[in-house]
Structure formats: C-alpha cells, structure tokens
Short mmCIF file of C-alpha atoms in Angstrom, two decimals:
data_model
loop_
_atom_site.label_atom_id
_atom_site.label_comp_id
_atom_site.label_asym_id
_atom_site.label_seq_id
_atom_site.Cartn_x
_atom_site.Cartn_y
_atom_site.Cartn_z
CA MET A 127 131.32 98.96 92.73
CA THR A 128 127.69 101.13 92.80
CA GLN A 129 124.96 99.19 90.89
CA HIS A 130 123.06 101.20 88.93
CA LEU A 131 119.18 101.57 89.73
CA ASP A 132 116.13 101.31 87.10
CA PRO A 133 114.33 104.81 87.60
CA ARG A 134 110.71 102.59 86.59
CA SER A 135 111.10 100.43 89.05
CA PRO A 136 108.23 101.28 91.52
CA TRP A 137 110.85 100.45 94.22
CA VAL A 138 113.58 103.15 93.18
CA LEU A 139 112.13 106.35 94.69
CA SER A 140 113.94 109.76 93.47
CA THR A 141 115.41 112.82 96.49
CA HIS A 142 115.74 114.80 93.51
CA ASP A 143 113.57 117.63 95.64
CA LEU A 144 115.46 117.24 98.63
CA GLY A 145 119.32 118.12 96.87
CA LYS A 146 122.57 117.74 99.68
CA ARG A 147 121.06 120.56 101.84
CA PRO A 148 120.67 118.68 105.15
CA GLY A 149 117.68 119.68 107.66
CA THR A 150 115.77 119.53 103.87
CA MET A 151 113.41 117.01 104.80
CA ARG A 152 110.04 115.64 102.57
CA GLN A 153 106.78 113.38 103.91
CA THR A 154 105.00 111.07 101.21
CA THR A 155 102.26 108.50 101.40
CA LEU A 156 102.83 105.98 98.38
CA ALA A 157 100.64 103.27 97.73
CA LEU A 158 103.16 99.77 95.78
CA PRO A 159 102.73 96.77 94.79
CA ALA A 160 104.73 94.10 97.08
CA PRO A 161 108.17 92.76 96.23
CA VAL A 162 107.52 88.71 94.22
CA ASP A 163 108.86 86.15 96.58
CA LEU A 164 108.38 88.16 99.83
CA GLY A 165 107.58 85.50 103.07
CA VAL A 166 108.69 82.02 104.82
CA ASP A 167 108.45 78.81 104.04
CA MET A 168 103.98 78.99 105.88
CA ILE A 169 103.77 83.17 105.42
CA GLY A 170 104.37 86.19 103.28
CA VAL A 171 103.19 89.25 101.01
CA PRO A 172 101.37 88.34 97.85
CA LYS A 173 103.24 89.34 94.85
CA ASP A 174 101.64 92.78 93.24
CA ALA A 175 99.15 93.00 96.76
CA GLU A 176 98.97 96.85 97.90
CA VAL A 177 101.92 97.82 99.71
CA GLU A 178 100.91 100.85 101.84
CA LEU A 179 103.82 103.50 103.33
CA GLU A 180 104.09 106.52 105.08
CA LEU A 181 107.25 108.06 104.33
CA ARG A 182 110.12 110.45 105.90
CA PHE A 183 112.67 111.87 103.56
CA GLU A 184 115.62 114.32 105.57
CA ALA A 185 118.84 115.52 104.25
CA VAL A 186 121.17 114.96 106.21
CA MET A 187 125.39 115.74 105.97
CA GLU A 188 126.28 112.10 105.27
CA GLY A 189 123.33 111.18 103.09
CA VAL A 190 119.22 110.90 103.33
CA LEU A 191 117.62 109.07 106.16
CA VAL A 192 114.48 107.12 105.26
CA THR A 193 112.21 106.99 108.55
CA GLY A 194 108.23 105.56 108.27
CA THR A 195 106.14 102.40 108.86
CA ALA A 196 105.18 100.44 105.72
CA GLN A 197 101.79 97.73 106.13
CA ALA A 198 100.91 95.32 103.43
CA PRO A 199 98.85 92.16 104.02
CA LEU A 200 99.73 88.77 104.98
CA ALA A 201 98.43 85.64 103.10
CA GLY A 202 99.66 81.13 104.27
CA GLU A 203 98.31 79.02 106.17
CA CYS A 204 98.06 77.98 109.81
CA ALA A 205 101.24 75.46 111.37
CA ARG A 206 98.61 73.81 113.18
CA CYS A 207 95.88 72.90 111.19
CA LEU A 208 97.42 74.14 107.44
CA ASP A 209 94.04 76.06 106.92
CA PRO A 210 94.26 78.89 105.01
CA VAL A 211 95.46 82.12 107.42
CA SER A 212 95.52 86.38 105.70
CA SER A 213 96.36 89.09 108.05
CA GLU A 214 97.93 92.40 107.90
CA ILE A 215 101.34 93.21 109.18
CA GLU A 216 103.10 96.99 109.69
CA VAL A 217 106.64 97.48 109.91
CA ASP A 218 108.81 100.63 110.93
CA LEU A 219 111.41 101.70 108.37
CA GLN A 220 114.85 103.10 108.79
CA GLU A 221 117.37 103.44 106.39
CA LEU A 222 119.97 105.96 106.00
CA PHE A 223 121.24 105.89 102.51
CA PHE A 224 125.31 107.62 101.88
CA TYR A 225 126.09 109.69 99.43
CA SER A 226 129.06 108.18 98.72
CA ASP A 227 131.26 105.29 99.95
CA GLU A 228 133.68 106.68 101.84
CA ASP A 229 131.17 107.62 104.20
CA ALA A 230 129.80 103.67 104.46
CA SER A 231 130.93 100.80 105.01
CA GLU A 232 130.23 97.57 102.71
CA GLU A 233 126.63 96.93 104.06
CA ASP A 234 125.19 100.15 103.89
CA SER A 235 123.10 101.53 100.91
CA LEU A 236 123.76 103.54 99.30
CA LEU A 237 122.22 106.70 96.91
CA ASP A 238 122.41 106.03 93.31
CA GLY A 239 122.99 109.38 92.09
CA GLU A 240 119.56 110.86 93.19
CA LEU A 241 117.70 107.37 93.70
CA LEU A 242 117.42 104.78 96.25
CA ASP A 243 116.03 101.33 96.50
CA LEU A 244 113.72 101.06 98.80
CA GLU A 245 113.10 97.48 98.22
CA PRO A 246 115.44 95.62 100.63
CA THR A 247 114.68 97.36 103.72
CA PHE A 248 111.27 96.81 103.40
CA ARG A 249 112.10 92.81 102.89
CA ASP A 250 114.19 92.91 105.85
CA ALA A 251 111.50 94.45 107.91
CA VAL A 252 108.96 91.71 106.70
CA VAL A 253 110.67 88.94 107.08
CA LEU A 254 112.06 89.62 110.76
CA ALA A 255 108.34 90.69 111.49
CA LEU A 256 106.94 87.79 110.22
CA PRO A 257 105.63 84.90 112.86
CA LEU A 258 106.98 81.44 111.84
CA SER A 259 104.67 79.61 113.45
CA PRO A 260 101.10 81.64 112.26
CA MET A 261 98.08 79.91 113.15
CA CYS A 262 94.13 80.55 112.24
CA ARG A 263 93.75 80.90 116.61
CA GLU A 264 95.37 80.80 119.36
CA ASP A 265 93.27 77.72 120.61
CA CYS A 266 93.82 75.77 117.17
CA ASP A 267 94.20 72.35 118.23
CA GLY A 268 95.73 70.94 115.01
CA LEU A 269 95.38 68.14 113.28
CA CYS A 270 95.31 64.34 114.65
CA THR A 271 98.81 62.48 114.47
CA GLU A 272 97.25 58.96 113.88
CA CYS A 273 94.80 60.59 110.87
CA GLY A 274 95.23 63.59 110.24
CA ILE A 275 91.86 65.09 110.62
CA LYS A 276 90.94 68.36 112.02
CA LEU A 277 90.57 67.81 116.17
CA ALA A 278 88.50 70.64 115.60
CA GLU A 279 85.58 69.16 113.71
CA ALA A 280 86.51 65.71 115.40
CA GLY A 281 85.24 66.49 118.65
CA ALA A 282 86.75 65.59 121.90
CA ASP A 283 85.87 62.03 122.02
CA HIS A 284 88.31 61.42 118.59
CA ARG A 285 90.55 58.35 119.43
CA HIS A 286 92.64 55.71 117.88
CA GLU A 287 92.92 52.46 119.65
CA LYS A 288 97.06 51.85 120.89
CA ILE A 289 97.93 48.50 121.22
CA ASP A 290 101.15 47.69 122.48
CA ALA A 291 103.69 46.61 119.98
CA ARG A 292 105.31 43.90 122.22
CA TRP A 293 101.62 42.85 122.67
CA ALA A 294 100.74 42.80 118.83
CA SER A 295 101.22 39.87 117.24
CA LEU A 296 99.42 38.36 119.73
CA GLN A 297 96.17 40.45 118.66
CA GLY A 298 95.74 37.94 115.78
CA LEU A 299 95.95 34.73 117.53
CA VAL A 300 92.03 36.17 119.74
CA THR A 301 90.35 36.38 116.61
CA GLU A 302 91.40 33.19 115.49
CA ASN A 303 90.25 31.28 118.75
CA ASP A 304 87.32 33.29 118.88
CA ASN A 305 86.39 32.05 115.21
CA ASP A 306 87.30 28.23 116.33
CA GLN A 307 84.79 28.04 119.50
CA GLU A 308 82.37 29.12 116.98
CA LYS A 309 82.38 25.70 115.04
#
C-alpha cells in the first residue's frame, strides 16, 4: 500500500512538469530545512539547518530518476576531547522513483501521483557519509584517562604517580614509620 505524501512538506517535490515522457529533464537548485534527528551519536546535521541541493529530474520508462548533490552543515563533538566540532558535508544523491509498484521491488521508492519524497534518500546518503568518530583536528590528544583534563592544555609534563597495586597496602606503613621517627 502506498502512503500519500503531503505536498506541503518541504522534501516532497513535484514532477508534474516532466509528465511521463521519457527523456524529459529538469535541473533545479533548492535550499530546504534539514530534517529532524539526522545524524549519529557524535555528529549530525542541526535541525532546520539549510541544506543546499543541486538536482536533476529525468523521466525514464519506469519512473523519475533523481540525481544530484546535497550540502549541509554539521555540528557535534570531538570523539577524543569532547570539544564542539562543526564542518560541512556534501553527498551524492541518486534514486529512481517508480511510477507503479508493478515495476518496483519492496525496497524501491514510488511516486505518489506526481509527487516524490526526497528526504529518505537524503537521510540515507548523509548517515552513511558521517564520520563515526569526528575529531576537532587530526592530532587531537584527547583527555587524560586518569583525571579527565584535556591533554592539549595539560602540557607535556602531565603525569600521574602510578602505584603498583601489589604494594599499595604498604604505602601507608611508610608514612606511619616516618611519623614515629620524628617523635
């Protein structure tokens, strides 16, 4: 069963001008608001950020082929030091929207009359291209595993005294012994 698309949704686009005439083509540039919850744990596209799209709609025998690129800002945090990270992502888009489900398999995209929903295609392309461990810079040292301070700010001489667990219980005896000699 085909769901009906809301023509007022920004990611639902009309193919009316193409008709069903194979070979008909249209190119367009759009700026759309980013969908909600587009990202992975550490980084993603901020909600309602502007997504710039360069698209080509082409009528083919089976449906409408959409190809193009999308650019969007990214915001998140460094996987090593947790500082804020911002950058941009550019992804390639390509999807065939079938006229009818007779030609399409279950995973294929369908046109709803003359409307198509580009959001799932954009979402899939972005999520697959996102870095799983974004970094603020290539040589980020991260945080100290002992105290959590940023190693970049701590300096080269940042160290912690490591006591062998097997001798830890004797540590108190040395201190007590020193106090006895002073008396």
